[in-house]
mmCIF file of C-alpha atoms in Angstrom:
data_model
loop_
_atom_site.group_PDB
_atom_site.id
_atom_site.type_symbol
_atom_site.label_atom_id
_atom_site.label_comp_id
_atom_site.label_asym_id
_atom_site.label_seq_id
_atom_site.Cartn_x
_atom_site.Cartn_y
_atom_site.Cartn_z
ATOM 1 C CA MET I 1 5.567 -9.082 21.165
ATOM 2 C CA ALA I 2 2.769 -6.628 20.505
ATOM 3 C CA ILE I 3 5.697 -3.683 20.364
ATOM 4 C CA GLU I 4 7.096 -5.574 18.077
ATOM 5 C CA ILE I 5 4.085 -6.303 15.672
ATOM 6 C CA LEU I 6 3.238 -2.704 15.578
ATOM 7 C CA LYS I 7 6.922 -1.666 15.247
ATOM 8 C CA LEU I 8 6.804 -4.164 11.890
ATOM 9 C CA LEU I 9 3.303 -2.618 10.866
ATOM 10 C CA VAL I 10 4.941 0.706 10.874
ATOM 11 C CA ARG I 11 8.157 -0.219 8.965
ATOM 12 C CA SER I 12 5.660 -1.688 6.204
ATOM 13 C CA ALA I 13 3.658 1.498 6.342
ATOM 14 C CA ASP I 14 6.817 2.977 5.401
ATOM 15 C CA THR I 15 7.397 1.189 2.031
ATOM 16 C CA TRP I 16 3.869 2.919 0.540
ATOM 17 C CA ASN I 17 2.906 5.700 2.830
ATOM 18 C CA PHE I 18 5.106 9.067 2.770
ATOM 19 C CA GLU I 19 4.895 12.598 3.408
ATOM 20 C CA GLY I 20 4.381 15.459 0.852
ATOM 21 C CA SER I 21 3.602 14.019 -2.312
ATOM 22 C CA LEU I 22 5.100 11.279 -4.627
ATOM 23 C CA SER I 23 4.513 11.549 -8.571
ATOM 24 C CA GLY I 24 2.575 14.400 -7.796
ATOM 25 C CA LEU I 25 -0.049 12.936 -5.434
ATOM 26 C CA SER I 26 -0.291 13.292 -1.552
ATOM 27 C CA ASP I 27 -1.256 10.527 0.598
ATOM 28 C CA ARG I 28 -4.965 11.652 0.307
ATOM 29 C CA GLU I 29 -5.022 11.637 -3.024
ATOM 30 C CA TRP I 30 -3.439 8.204 -3.117
ATOM 31 C CA MET I 31 -5.688 6.847 -0.401
ATOM 32 C CA ALA I 32 -8.856 8.106 -2.296
ATOM 33 C CA LEU I 33 -7.818 6.772 -5.937
ATOM 34 C CA ARG I 34 -7.018 3.647 -4.512
ATOM 35 C CA TYR I 35 -10.692 3.550 -2.878
ATOM 36 C CA LEU I 36 -12.189 4.535 -6.043
ATOM 37 C CA ALA I 37 -10.524 1.807 -7.837
ATOM 38 C CA ARG I 38 -11.799 -0.900 -5.863
ATOM 39 C CA ALA I 39 -15.169 0.790 -4.863
ATOM 40 C CA ASN I 40 -18.610 -0.412 -6.247
ATOM 41 C CA ARG I 41 -21.015 1.824 -8.023
ATOM 42 C CA PHE I 42 -22.879 2.528 -4.994
ATOM 43 C CA SER I 43 -20.081 3.875 -3.298
ATOM 44 C CA ARG I 44 -18.114 6.080 -5.821
ATOM 45 C CA THR I 45 -19.966 9.329 -4.183
ATOM 46 C CA PRO I 46 -18.062 12.268 -2.734
ATOM 47 C CA SER I 47 -20.245 11.080 0.354
ATOM 48 C CA ALA I 48 -18.873 7.593 0.600
ATOM 49 C CA LEU I 49 -14.976 8.990 -0.421
ATOM 50 C CA ALA I 50 -15.961 11.057 2.887
ATOM 51 C CA SER I 51 -16.707 8.354 5.017
ATOM 52 C CA PHE I 52 -13.745 6.405 3.368
ATOM 53 C CA LEU I 53 -11.288 9.066 4.281
ATOM 54 C CA GLY I 54 -12.645 9.989 7.389
ATOM 55 C CA THR I 55 -12.886 13.444 6.294
ATOM 56 C CA THR I 56 -15.752 16.106 5.761
ATOM 57 C CA ARG I 57 -17.688 15.960 2.356
ATOM 58 C CA SER I 58 -15.916 19.368 1.455
ATOM 59 C CA ALA I 59 -12.471 17.973 2.229
ATOM 60 C CA ALA I 60 -13.202 14.818 -0.137
ATOM 61 C CA SER I 61 -14.451 16.841 -2.991
ATOM 62 C CA GLN I 62 -11.262 19.109 -3.017
ATOM 63 C CA ILE I 63 -9.381 15.876 -2.676
ATOM 64 C CA ALA I 64 -11.918 14.368 -5.714
ATOM 65 C CA ALA I 65 -11.093 18.089 -7.678
ATOM 66 C CA ALA I 66 -7.362 17.723 -7.688
ATOM 67 C CA LEU I 67 -7.836 14.226 -8.920
ATOM 68 C CA GLN I 68 -9.686 15.351 -11.619
ATOM 69 C CA SER I 69 -7.414 18.037 -12.428
ATOM 70 C CA LYS I 70 -4.642 15.576 -12.864
ATOM 71 C CA GLY I 71 -7.103 13.671 -15.171
ATOM 72 C CA LEU I 72 -7.229 10.523 -12.850
ATOM 73 C CA MET I 73 -10.809 10.939 -12.234
ATOM 74 C CA VAL I 74 -13.976 12.162 -13.942
ATOM 75 C CA ARG I 75 -17.706 12.956 -12.443
ATOM 76 C CA LYS I 76 -20.107 11.219 -14.110
ATOM 77 C CA PRO I 77 -24.287 11.792 -12.949
ATOM 78 C CA ILE I 78 -25.931 8.600 -11.677
ATOM 79 C CA VAL I 79 -28.236 7.344 -14.263
ATOM 80 C CA GLU I 80 -31.012 6.054 -11.092
ATOM 81 C CA ASP I 81 -30.598 9.631 -9.396
ATOM 82 C CA LYS I 82 -29.785 12.574 -11.406
ATOM 83 C CA ARG I 83 -29.472 14.771 -8.436
ATOM 84 C CA SER I 84 -26.064 12.236 -7.660
ATOM 85 C CA ILE I 85 -22.635 11.914 -9.126
ATOM 86 C CA ALA I 86 -20.200 9.122 -9.473
ATOM 87 C CA LEU I 87 -16.735 9.440 -9.029
ATOM 88 C CA CYS I 88 -14.960 7.141 -12.020
ATOM 89 C CA LEU I 89 -11.293 6.637 -12.889
ATOM 90 C CA THR I 90 -10.128 7.235 -15.987
ATOM 91 C CA GLY I 91 -8.043 5.264 -18.428
ATOM 92 C CA GLU I 92 -4.862 7.817 -17.007
ATOM 93 C CA GLY I 93 -6.002 6.787 -13.452
ATOM 94 C CA GLU I 94 -6.290 3.551 -13.820
ATOM 95 C CA ARG I 95 -2.465 3.393 -15.656
ATOM 96 C CA PHE I 96 -1.320 5.458 -12.819
ATOM 97 C CA LEU I 97 -2.120 2.977 -10.254
ATOM 98 C CA LYS I 98 0.518 0.658 -11.581
ATOM 99 C CA ARG I 99 3.156 2.813 -9.934
ATOM 100 C CA ASP I 100 1.422 2.294 -7.063
ATOM 101 C CA PRO I 101 4.128 2.187 -4.328
ATOM 102 C CA MET I 102 1.850 0.016 -2.544
ATOM 103 C CA ASN I 103 2.118 -2.572 -4.855
ATOM 104 C CA ALA I 104 5.639 -3.978 -3.740
ATOM 105 C CA LEU I 105 4.044 -4.646 -0.532
ATOM 106 C CA ARG I 106 1.256 -6.242 -2.169
ATOM 107 C CA ASP I 107 3.683 -8.282 -3.984
ATOM 108 C CA ARG I 108 5.631 -9.276 -0.938
ATOM 109 C CA LEU I 109 2.468 -10.327 0.736
ATOM 110 C CA VAL I 110 1.470 -12.709 -2.611
ATOM 111 C CA ALA I 111 4.613 -14.485 -2.000
ATOM 112 C CA LEU I 112 3.764 -15.572 1.280
ATOM 113 C CA ASP I 113 2.311 -19.281 1.229
ATOM 114 C CA VAL I 114 -1.546 -19.414 1.329
ATOM 115 C CA ALA I 115 -1.767 -20.388 5.350
ATOM 116 C CA ASP I 116 0.397 -17.762 6.458
ATOM 117 C CA ARG I 117 -1.613 -15.126 4.305
ATOM 118 C CA SER I 118 -4.675 -16.245 5.418
ATOM 119 C CA ARG I 119 -3.600 -16.143 9.229
ATOM 120 C CA LEU I 120 -1.991 -12.828 8.702
ATOM 121 C CA HIS I 121 -5.443 -11.542 6.943
ATOM 122 C CA ASP I 122 -7.756 -12.716 9.766
ATOM 123 C CA ALA I 123 -5.877 -11.588 12.269
ATOM 124 C CA LEU I 124 -5.421 -7.886 10.944
ATOM 125 C CA ARG I 125 -8.990 -8.147 10.351
ATOM 126 C CA ARG I 126 -9.929 -8.686 13.974
ATOM 127 C CA VAL I 127 -7.547 -6.041 15.030
ATOM 128 C CA LEU I 128 -8.796 -3.372 12.571
ATOM 129 C CA ALA I 129 -12.524 -4.136 13.579
ATOM 130 C CA GLY I 130 -11.647 -3.816 17.226
ATOM 131 C CA LEU I 131 -10.143 -0.395 16.308
ATOM 132 C CA ASP I 132 -13.211 0.558 14.728
ATOM 133 C CA VAL I 133 -15.537 -0.360 17.037
ATOM 134 C CA GLY I 134 -13.366 1.465 19.778
ATOM 135 C CA LYS I 135 -13.646 4.467 17.457
ATOM 136 C CA ARG I 136 -17.255 4.308 16.497
ATOM 137 C CA ARG I 137 -15.969 4.164 13.300
ATOM 138 C CA HIS I 138 -17.517 2.723 10.185
ATOM 139 C CA HIS I 139 -14.935 1.244 7.532
ATOM 140 C CA ALA I 140 -15.743 -0.256 3.782
ATOM 141 C CA ASP I 141 -15.338 -3.781 3.114
ATOM 142 C CA ILE I 142 -16.184 -6.157 0.135
ATOM 143 C CA CYS I 143 -19.864 -7.553 -0.356
ATOM 144 C CA THR I 144 -19.165 -10.843 -0.065
ATOM 145 C CA GLU I 145 -18.477 -10.203 3.838
ATOM 146 C CA CYS I 146 -21.652 -8.061 3.976
ATOM 147 C CA MET I 147 -24.959 -9.027 5.940
ATOM 148 C CA PHE I 148 -26.841 -7.174 3.125
ATOM 149 C CA LEU I 149 -25.285 -9.137 0.239
ATOM 150 C CA ILE I 150 -28.365 -11.906 -0.593
ATOM 151 C CA GLU I 151 -26.942 -14.708 -3.061
ATOM 152 C CA ARG I 152 -29.585 -16.746 -4.248
ATOM 153 C CA GLY I 153 -29.428 -19.921 -7.367
ATOM 154 C CA GLU I 154 -26.575 -22.072 -8.612
ATOM 155 C CA GLY I 155 -24.289 -22.021 -11.519
ATOM 156 C CA LYS I 156 -26.006 -19.813 -14.822
ATOM 157 C CA ASP I 157 -28.837 -19.395 -11.813
ATOM 158 C CA ARG I 158 -26.754 -17.528 -9.457
ATOM 159 C CA HIS I 159 -27.812 -13.991 -8.611
ATOM 160 C CA PHE I 160 -27.065 -11.436 -6.054
ATOM 161 C CA ARG I 161 -29.024 -8.935 -4.421
ATOM 162 C CA CYS I 162 -28.174 -6.001 -2.065
ATOM 163 C CA GLN I 163 -30.799 -5.727 0.109
ATOM 164 C CA PHE I 164 -29.268 -2.041 1.749
ATOM 165 C CA PHE I 165 -29.829 -0.635 -1.772
ATOM 166 C CA ARG I 166 -32.171 -2.940 -3.070
ATOM 167 C CA LYS I 167 -30.660 -3.599 -6.168
ATOM 168 C CA ALA I 168 -28.951 -6.314 -8.007
ATOM 169 C CA ILE I 169 -25.271 -6.565 -8.083
ATOM 170 C CA ALA I 170 -23.068 -8.440 -10.608
ATOM 171 C CA GLN I 171 -21.214 -11.267 -9.244
ATOM 172 C CA LYS I 172 -18.130 -9.875 -10.162
ATOM 173 C CA ASP I 173 -18.800 -6.221 -7.966
ATOM 174 C CA THR I 174 -19.359 -8.638 -4.741
ATOM 175 C CA THR I 175 -15.611 -8.224 -4.415
ATOM 176 C CA LEU I 176 -15.565 -4.351 -4.548
ATOM 177 C CA LEU I 177 -15.344 -2.386 -1.494
ATOM 178 C CA CYS I 178 -18.596 -1.054 -0.381
ATOM 179 C CA ALA I 179 -19.276 2.188 1.764
ATOM 180 C CA TYR I 180 -22.720 0.790 3.513
ATOM 181 C CA PHE I 181 -20.789 -2.319 4.919
ATOM 182 C CA GLU I 182 -22.265 -4.072 7.567
ATOM 183 C CA GLY I 183 -20.115 -7.332 8.635
ATOM 184 C CA ARG I 184 -22.541 -10.652 9.018
ATOM 185 C CA SER I 185 -20.978 -10.562 12.832
ATOM 186 C CA ASP I 186 -21.527 -6.721 13.673
ATOM 187 C CA ARG I 187 -25.497 -7.346 13.973
ATOM 188 C CA GLY I 188 -26.205 -10.929 12.641
ATOM 189 C CA GLN I 189 -27.438 -12.089 9.224
ATOM 190 C CA LEU I 190 -30.773 -10.438 7.265
ATOM 191 C CA PRO I 191 -33.139 -13.465 6.973
ATOM 192 C CA ALA I 192 -33.175 -14.008 2.919
ATOM 193 C CA SER I 193 -36.272 -12.638 1.165
ATOM 194 C CA PRO I 194 -38.342 -15.099 -0.491
#
């Protein structure tokens, strides 16, 4: 059964993973573009991109430069830290993602009933978490699953704060990827500060 599941995962990857380039982007450039579209404001740096791609900062900078030369991304100074830059998608980059070959697989997953999607999500999350631990690799994930996210209040008074960066986070940004993610079950939850 495990071999059959593995074969199915490889077949699903064939729908969006490709050698060479599609629409003028390499696999790594597609990965970077997808990541930047889903990354929170703390995770749009060359270092965070390198961490996500599992490559050096120099290689990530080359990928970012390729995306920039194609008009899909720009570099902007980070207001809080003038020494750092943020990698931001352009309008053209956002439009380009609408042609992402991964969208066909996403649409098939959306067609599954909620219970099947939930089981598949949970099972794949456990498998990938085990692989990350085995390789001593850190991965990006969404803030709502992170031990550093603190939620306070209710209704209109509900607000969120990242304890890692010691900064407020908008509720809409809690579903974005963070390269500094630590799972709640990885080290236990941080106590909420007063």
